mmCIF file of N, CA and C in Angstrom:
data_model
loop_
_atom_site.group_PDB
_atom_site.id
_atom_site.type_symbol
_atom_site.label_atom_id
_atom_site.label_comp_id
_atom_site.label_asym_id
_atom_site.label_seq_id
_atom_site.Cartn_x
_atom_site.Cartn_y
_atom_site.Cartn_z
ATOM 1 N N UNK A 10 10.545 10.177 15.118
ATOM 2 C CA UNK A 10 10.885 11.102 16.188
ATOM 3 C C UNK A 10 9.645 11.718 16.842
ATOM 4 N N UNK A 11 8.279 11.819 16.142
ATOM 5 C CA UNK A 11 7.474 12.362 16.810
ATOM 6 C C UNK A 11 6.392 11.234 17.522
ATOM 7 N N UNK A 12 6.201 11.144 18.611
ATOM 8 C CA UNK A 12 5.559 10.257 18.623
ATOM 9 C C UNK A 12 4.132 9.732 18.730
ATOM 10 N N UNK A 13 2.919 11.362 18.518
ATOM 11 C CA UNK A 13 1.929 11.322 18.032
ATOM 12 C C UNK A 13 1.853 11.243 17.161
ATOM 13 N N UNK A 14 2.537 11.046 15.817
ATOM 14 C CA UNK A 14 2.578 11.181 14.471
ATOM 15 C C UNK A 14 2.866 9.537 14.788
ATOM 16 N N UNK A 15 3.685 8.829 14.962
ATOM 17 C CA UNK A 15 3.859 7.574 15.086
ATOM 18 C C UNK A 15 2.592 6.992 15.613
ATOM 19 N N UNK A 16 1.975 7.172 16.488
ATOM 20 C CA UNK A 16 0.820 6.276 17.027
ATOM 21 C C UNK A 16 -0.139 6.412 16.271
ATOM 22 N N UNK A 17 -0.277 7.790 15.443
ATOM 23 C CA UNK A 17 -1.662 7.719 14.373
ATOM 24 C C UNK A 17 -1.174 7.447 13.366
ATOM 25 N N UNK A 18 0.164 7.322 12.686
ATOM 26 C CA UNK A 18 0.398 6.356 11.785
ATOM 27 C C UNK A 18 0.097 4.632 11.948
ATOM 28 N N UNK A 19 0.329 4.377 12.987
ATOM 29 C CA UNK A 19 0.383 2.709 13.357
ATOM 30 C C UNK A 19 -0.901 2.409 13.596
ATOM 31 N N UNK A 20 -2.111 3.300 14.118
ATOM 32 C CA UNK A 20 -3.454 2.961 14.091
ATOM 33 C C UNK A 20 -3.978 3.195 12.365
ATOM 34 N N UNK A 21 -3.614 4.177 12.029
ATOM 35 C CA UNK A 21 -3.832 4.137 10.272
ATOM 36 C C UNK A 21 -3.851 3.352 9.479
ATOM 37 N N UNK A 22 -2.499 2.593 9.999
ATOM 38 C CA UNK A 22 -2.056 1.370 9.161
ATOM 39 C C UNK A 22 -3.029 0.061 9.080
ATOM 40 N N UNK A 23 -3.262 -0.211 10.288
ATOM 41 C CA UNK A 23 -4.185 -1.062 10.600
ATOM 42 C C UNK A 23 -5.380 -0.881 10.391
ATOM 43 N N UNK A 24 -6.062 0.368 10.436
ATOM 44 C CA UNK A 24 -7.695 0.612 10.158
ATOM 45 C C UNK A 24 -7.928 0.889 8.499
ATOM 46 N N UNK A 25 -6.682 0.844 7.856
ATOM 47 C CA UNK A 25 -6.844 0.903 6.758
ATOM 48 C C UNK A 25 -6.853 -0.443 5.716
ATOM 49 N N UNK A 26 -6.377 -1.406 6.862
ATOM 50 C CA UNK A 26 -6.283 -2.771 6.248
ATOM 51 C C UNK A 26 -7.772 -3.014 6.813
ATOM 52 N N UNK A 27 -7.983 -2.766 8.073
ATOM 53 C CA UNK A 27 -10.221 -3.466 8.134
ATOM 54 C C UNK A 27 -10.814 -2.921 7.279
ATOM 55 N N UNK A 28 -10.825 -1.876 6.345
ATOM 56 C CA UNK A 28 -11.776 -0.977 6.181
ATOM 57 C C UNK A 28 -11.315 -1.084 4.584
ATOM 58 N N UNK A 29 -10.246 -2.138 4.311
ATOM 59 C CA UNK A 29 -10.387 -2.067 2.594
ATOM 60 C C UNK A 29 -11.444 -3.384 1.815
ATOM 61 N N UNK A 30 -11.487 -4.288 2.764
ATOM 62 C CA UNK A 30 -12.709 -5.365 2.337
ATOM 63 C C UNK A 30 -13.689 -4.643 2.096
ATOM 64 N N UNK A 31 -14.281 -3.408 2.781
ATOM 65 C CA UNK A 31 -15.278 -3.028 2.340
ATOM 66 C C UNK A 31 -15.558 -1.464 1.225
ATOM 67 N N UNK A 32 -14.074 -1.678 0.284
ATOM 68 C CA UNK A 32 -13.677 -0.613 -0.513
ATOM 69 C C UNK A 32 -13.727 -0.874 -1.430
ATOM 70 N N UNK A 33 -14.199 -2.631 -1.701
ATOM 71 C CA UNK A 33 -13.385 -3.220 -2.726
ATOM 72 C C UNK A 33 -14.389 -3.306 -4.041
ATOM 73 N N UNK A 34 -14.792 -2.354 -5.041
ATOM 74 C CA UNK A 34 -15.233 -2.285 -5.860
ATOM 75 C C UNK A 34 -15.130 -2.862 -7.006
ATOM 76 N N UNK A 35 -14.305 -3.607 -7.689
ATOM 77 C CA UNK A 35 -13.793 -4.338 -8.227
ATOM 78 C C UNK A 35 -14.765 -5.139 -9.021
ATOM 79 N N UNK A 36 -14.857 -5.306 -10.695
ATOM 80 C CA UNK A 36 -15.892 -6.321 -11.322
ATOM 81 C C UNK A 36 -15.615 -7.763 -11.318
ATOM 82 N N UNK A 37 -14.042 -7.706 -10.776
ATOM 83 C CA UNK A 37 -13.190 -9.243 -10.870
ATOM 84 C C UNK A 37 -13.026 -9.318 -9.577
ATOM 85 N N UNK A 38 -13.207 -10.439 -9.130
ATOM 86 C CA UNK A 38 -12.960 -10.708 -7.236
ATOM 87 C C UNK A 38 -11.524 -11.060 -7.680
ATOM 88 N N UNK A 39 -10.478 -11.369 -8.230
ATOM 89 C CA UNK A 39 -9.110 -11.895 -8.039
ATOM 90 C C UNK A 39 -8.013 -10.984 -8.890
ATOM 91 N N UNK A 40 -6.923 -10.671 -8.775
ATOM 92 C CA UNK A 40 -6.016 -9.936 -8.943
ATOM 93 C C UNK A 40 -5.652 -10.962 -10.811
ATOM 94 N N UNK A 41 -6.235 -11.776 -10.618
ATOM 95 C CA UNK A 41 -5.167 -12.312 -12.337
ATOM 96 C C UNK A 41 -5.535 -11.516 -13.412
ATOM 97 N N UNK A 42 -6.859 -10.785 -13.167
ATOM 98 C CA UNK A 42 -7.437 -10.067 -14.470
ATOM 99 C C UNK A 42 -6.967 -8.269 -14.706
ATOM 100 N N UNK A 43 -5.941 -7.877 -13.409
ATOM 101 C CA UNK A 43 -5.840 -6.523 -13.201
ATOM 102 C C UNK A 43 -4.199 -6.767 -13.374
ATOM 103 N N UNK A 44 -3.209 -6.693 -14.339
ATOM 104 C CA UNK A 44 -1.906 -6.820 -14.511
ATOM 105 C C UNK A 44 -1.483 -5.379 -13.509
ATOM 106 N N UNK A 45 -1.691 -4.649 -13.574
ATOM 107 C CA UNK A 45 -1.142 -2.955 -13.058
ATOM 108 C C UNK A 45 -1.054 -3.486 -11.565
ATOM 109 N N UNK A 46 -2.323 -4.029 -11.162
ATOM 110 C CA UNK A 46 -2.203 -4.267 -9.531
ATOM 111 C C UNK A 46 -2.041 -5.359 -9.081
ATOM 112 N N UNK A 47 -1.312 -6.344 -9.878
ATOM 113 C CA UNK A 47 -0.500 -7.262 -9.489
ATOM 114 C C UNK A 47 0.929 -6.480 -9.658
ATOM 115 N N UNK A 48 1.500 -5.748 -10.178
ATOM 116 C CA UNK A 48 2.584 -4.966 -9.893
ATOM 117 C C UNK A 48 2.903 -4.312 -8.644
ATOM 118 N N UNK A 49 1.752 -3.938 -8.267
ATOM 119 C CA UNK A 49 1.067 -3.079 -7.401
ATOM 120 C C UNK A 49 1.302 -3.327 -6.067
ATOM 121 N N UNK A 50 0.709 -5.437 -6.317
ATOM 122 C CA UNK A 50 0.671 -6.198 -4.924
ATOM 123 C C UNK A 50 2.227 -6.410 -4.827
ATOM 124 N N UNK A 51 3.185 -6.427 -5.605
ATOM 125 C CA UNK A 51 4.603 -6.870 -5.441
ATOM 126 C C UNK A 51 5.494 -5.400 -4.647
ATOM 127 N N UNK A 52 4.863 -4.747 -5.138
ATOM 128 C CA UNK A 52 5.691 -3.231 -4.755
ATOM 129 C C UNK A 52 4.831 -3.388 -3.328
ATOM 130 N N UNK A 53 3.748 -3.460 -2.646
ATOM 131 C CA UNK A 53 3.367 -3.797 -1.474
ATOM 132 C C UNK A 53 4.239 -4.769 -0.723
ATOM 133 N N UNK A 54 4.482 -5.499 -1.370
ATOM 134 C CA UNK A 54 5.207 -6.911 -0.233
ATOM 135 C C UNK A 54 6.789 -6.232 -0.101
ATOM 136 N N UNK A 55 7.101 -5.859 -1.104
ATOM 137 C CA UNK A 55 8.904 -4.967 -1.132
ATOM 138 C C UNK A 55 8.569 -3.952 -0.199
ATOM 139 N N UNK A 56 8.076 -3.409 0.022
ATOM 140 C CA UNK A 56 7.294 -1.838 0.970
ATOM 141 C C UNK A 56 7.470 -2.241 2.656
ATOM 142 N N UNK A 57 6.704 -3.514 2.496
ATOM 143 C CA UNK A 57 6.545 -3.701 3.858
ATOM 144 C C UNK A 57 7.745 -4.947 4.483
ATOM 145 N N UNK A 58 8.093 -5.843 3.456
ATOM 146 C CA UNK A 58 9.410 -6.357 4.027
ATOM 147 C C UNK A 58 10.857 -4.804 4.205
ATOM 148 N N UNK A 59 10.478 -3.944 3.470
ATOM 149 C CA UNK A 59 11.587 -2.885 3.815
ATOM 150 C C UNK A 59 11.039 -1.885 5.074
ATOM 151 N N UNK A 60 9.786 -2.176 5.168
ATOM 152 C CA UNK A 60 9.540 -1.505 6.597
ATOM 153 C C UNK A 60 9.537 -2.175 7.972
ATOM 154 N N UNK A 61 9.795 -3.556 7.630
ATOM 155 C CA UNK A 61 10.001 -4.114 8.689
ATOM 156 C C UNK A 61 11.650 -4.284 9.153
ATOM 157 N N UNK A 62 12.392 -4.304 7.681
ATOM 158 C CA UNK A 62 13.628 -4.141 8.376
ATOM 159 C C UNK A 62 14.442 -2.893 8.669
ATOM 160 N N UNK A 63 13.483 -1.771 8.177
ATOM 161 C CA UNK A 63 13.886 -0.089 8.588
ATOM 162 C C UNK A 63 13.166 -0.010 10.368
ATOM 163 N N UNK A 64 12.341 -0.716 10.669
ATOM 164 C CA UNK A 64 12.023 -1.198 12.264
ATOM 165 C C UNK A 64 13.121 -1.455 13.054
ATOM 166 N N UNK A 65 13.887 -2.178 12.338
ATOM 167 C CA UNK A 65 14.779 -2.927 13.393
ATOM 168 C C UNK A 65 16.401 -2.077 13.426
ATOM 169 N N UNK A 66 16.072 -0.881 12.864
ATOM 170 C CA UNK A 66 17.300 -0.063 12.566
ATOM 171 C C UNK A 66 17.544 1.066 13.908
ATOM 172 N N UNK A 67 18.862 1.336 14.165
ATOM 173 C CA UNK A 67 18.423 2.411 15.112
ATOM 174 C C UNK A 67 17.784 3.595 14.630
ATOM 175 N N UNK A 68 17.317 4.485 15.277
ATOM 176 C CA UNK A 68 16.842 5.428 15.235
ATOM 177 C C UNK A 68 17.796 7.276 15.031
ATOM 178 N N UNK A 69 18.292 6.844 13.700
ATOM 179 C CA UNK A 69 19.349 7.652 13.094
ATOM 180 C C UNK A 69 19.443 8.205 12.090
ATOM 181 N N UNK A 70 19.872 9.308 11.529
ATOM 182 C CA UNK A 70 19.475 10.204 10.288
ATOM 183 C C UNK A 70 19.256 9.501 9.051
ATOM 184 N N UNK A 71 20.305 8.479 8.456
ATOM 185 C CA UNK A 71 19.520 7.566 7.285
ATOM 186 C C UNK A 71 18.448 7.219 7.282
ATOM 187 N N UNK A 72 18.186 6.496 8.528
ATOM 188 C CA UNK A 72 16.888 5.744 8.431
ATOM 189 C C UNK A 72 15.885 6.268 8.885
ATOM 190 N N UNK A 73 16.018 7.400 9.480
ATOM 191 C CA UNK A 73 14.672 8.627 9.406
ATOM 192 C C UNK A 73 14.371 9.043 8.728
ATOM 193 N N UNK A 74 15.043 9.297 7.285
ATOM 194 C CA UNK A 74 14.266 9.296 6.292
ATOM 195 C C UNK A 74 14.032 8.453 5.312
ATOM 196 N N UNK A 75 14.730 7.050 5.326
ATOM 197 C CA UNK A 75 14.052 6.394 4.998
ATOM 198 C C UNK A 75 12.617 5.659 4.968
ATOM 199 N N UNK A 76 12.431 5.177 6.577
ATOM 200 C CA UNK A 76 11.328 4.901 7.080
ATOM 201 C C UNK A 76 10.257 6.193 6.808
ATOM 202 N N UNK A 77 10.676 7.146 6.774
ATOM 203 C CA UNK A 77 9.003 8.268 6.083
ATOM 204 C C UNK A 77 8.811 7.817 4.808
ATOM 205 N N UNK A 78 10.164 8.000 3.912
ATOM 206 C CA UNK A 78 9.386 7.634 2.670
ATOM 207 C C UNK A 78 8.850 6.597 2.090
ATOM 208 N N UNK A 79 9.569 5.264 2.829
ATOM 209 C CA UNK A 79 8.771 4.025 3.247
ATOM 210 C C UNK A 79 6.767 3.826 3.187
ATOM 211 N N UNK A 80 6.846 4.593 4.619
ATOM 212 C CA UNK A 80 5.968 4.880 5.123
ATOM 213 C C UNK A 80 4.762 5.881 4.100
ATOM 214 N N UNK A 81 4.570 6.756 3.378
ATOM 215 C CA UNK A 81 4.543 7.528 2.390
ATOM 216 C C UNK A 81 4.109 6.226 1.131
ATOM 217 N N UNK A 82 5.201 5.245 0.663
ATOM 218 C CA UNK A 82 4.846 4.315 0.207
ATOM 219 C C UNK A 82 3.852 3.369 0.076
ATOM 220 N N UNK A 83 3.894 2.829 1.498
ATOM 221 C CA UNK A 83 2.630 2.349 1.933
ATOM 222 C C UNK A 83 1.626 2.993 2.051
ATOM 223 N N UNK A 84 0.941 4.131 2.378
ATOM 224 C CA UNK A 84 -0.260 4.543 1.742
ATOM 225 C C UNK A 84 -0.534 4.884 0.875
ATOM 226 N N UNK A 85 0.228 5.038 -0.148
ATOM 227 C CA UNK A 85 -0.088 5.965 -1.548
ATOM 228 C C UNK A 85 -0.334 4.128 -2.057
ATOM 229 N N UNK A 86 -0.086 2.850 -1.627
ATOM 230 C CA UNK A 86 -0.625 1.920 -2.563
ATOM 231 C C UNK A 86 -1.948 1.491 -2.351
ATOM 232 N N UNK A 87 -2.330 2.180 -0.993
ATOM 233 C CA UNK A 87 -4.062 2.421 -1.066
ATOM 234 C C UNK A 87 -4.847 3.068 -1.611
ATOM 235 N N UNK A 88 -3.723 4.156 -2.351
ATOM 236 C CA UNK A 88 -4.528 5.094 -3.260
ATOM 237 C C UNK A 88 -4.486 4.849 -4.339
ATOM 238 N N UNK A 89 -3.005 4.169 -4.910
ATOM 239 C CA UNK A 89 -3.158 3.473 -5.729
ATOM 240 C C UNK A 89 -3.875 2.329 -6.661
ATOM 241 N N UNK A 90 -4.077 1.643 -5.716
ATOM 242 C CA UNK A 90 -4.738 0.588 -5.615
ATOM 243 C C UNK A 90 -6.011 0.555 -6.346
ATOM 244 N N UNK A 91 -6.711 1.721 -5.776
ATOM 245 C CA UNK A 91 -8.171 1.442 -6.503
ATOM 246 C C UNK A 91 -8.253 2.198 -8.072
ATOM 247 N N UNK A 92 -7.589 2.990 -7.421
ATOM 248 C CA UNK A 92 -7.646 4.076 -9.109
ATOM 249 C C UNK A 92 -7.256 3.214 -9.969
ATOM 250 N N UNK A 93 -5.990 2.162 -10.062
ATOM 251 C CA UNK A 93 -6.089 1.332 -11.047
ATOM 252 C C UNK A 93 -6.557 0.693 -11.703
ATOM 253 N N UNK A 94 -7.439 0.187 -10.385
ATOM 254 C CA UNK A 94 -8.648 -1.222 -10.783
ATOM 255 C C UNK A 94 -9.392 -0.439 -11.568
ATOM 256 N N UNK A 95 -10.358 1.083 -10.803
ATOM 257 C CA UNK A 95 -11.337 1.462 -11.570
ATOM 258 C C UNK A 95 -10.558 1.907 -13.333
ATOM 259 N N UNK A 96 -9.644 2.085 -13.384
ATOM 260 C CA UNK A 96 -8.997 2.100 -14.714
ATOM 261 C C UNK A 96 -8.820 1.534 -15.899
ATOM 262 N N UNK A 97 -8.710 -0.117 -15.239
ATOM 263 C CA UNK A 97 -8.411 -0.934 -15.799
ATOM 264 C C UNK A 97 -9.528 -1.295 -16.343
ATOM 265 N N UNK A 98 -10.827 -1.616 -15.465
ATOM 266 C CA UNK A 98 -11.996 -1.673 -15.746
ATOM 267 C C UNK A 98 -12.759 -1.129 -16.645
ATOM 268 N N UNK A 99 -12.133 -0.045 -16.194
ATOM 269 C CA UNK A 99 -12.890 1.561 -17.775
ATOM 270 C C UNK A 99 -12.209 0.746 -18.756
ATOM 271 N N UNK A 100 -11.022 0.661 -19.293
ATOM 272 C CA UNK A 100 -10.260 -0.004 -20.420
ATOM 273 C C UNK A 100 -10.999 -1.103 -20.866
ATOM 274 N N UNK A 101 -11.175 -2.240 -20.230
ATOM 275 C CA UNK A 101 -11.476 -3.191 -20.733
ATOM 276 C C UNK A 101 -13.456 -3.055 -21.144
ATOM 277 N N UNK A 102 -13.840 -2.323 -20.237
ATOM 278 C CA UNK A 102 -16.057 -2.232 -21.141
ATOM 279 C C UNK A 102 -15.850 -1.317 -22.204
ATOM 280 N N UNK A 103 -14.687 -0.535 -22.476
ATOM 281 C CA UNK A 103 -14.528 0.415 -23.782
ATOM 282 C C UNK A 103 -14.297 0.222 -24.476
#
């Protein structure tokens, strides 16, 4: 409903996908050695196939709040994301 909140969400979205190649701290370049964030990457793909079909919904009290908490979803697995790795990492040199 708001639609400055919408346009700096939708630029967010996107500058947050250029700007994670160069976030990527990680001692393993591939996801087989981090089990948590291969969970992680699956709850990502469910996130965004459900935000693409909360897109195509009208614009009506269910799905207004669905699509926030959706939305809410999808960035908290950027925050997610790393704290795990660096986690996992601590676990395994200890």
């Amino acid at each position: 409903p708001n639609k400055l909140g919408g346009v700096i969400a939708l630029v967010m979205s996107i500058a947050i996908l250029f700007f994670m190649p160069f976030l990527h701290m990680n001692q393993s370049q591939g996801l087989q050695f981090y089990p948590l964030n291969q969970i992680l990457f699956w709850y990502m793909v469910i996130t965004i196939i459900l935000l693409t079909w909360i897109g195509a919904r009208p614009v009506e009290t269910p799905y207004i709040l669905t699509g926030q908490i959706l939305t809410i979803l999808y960035f908290s697995y950027f925050i997610l994301n790393p704290i795990t790795s660096k986690l996992w990492d601590n676990l395994l040199n200890n």
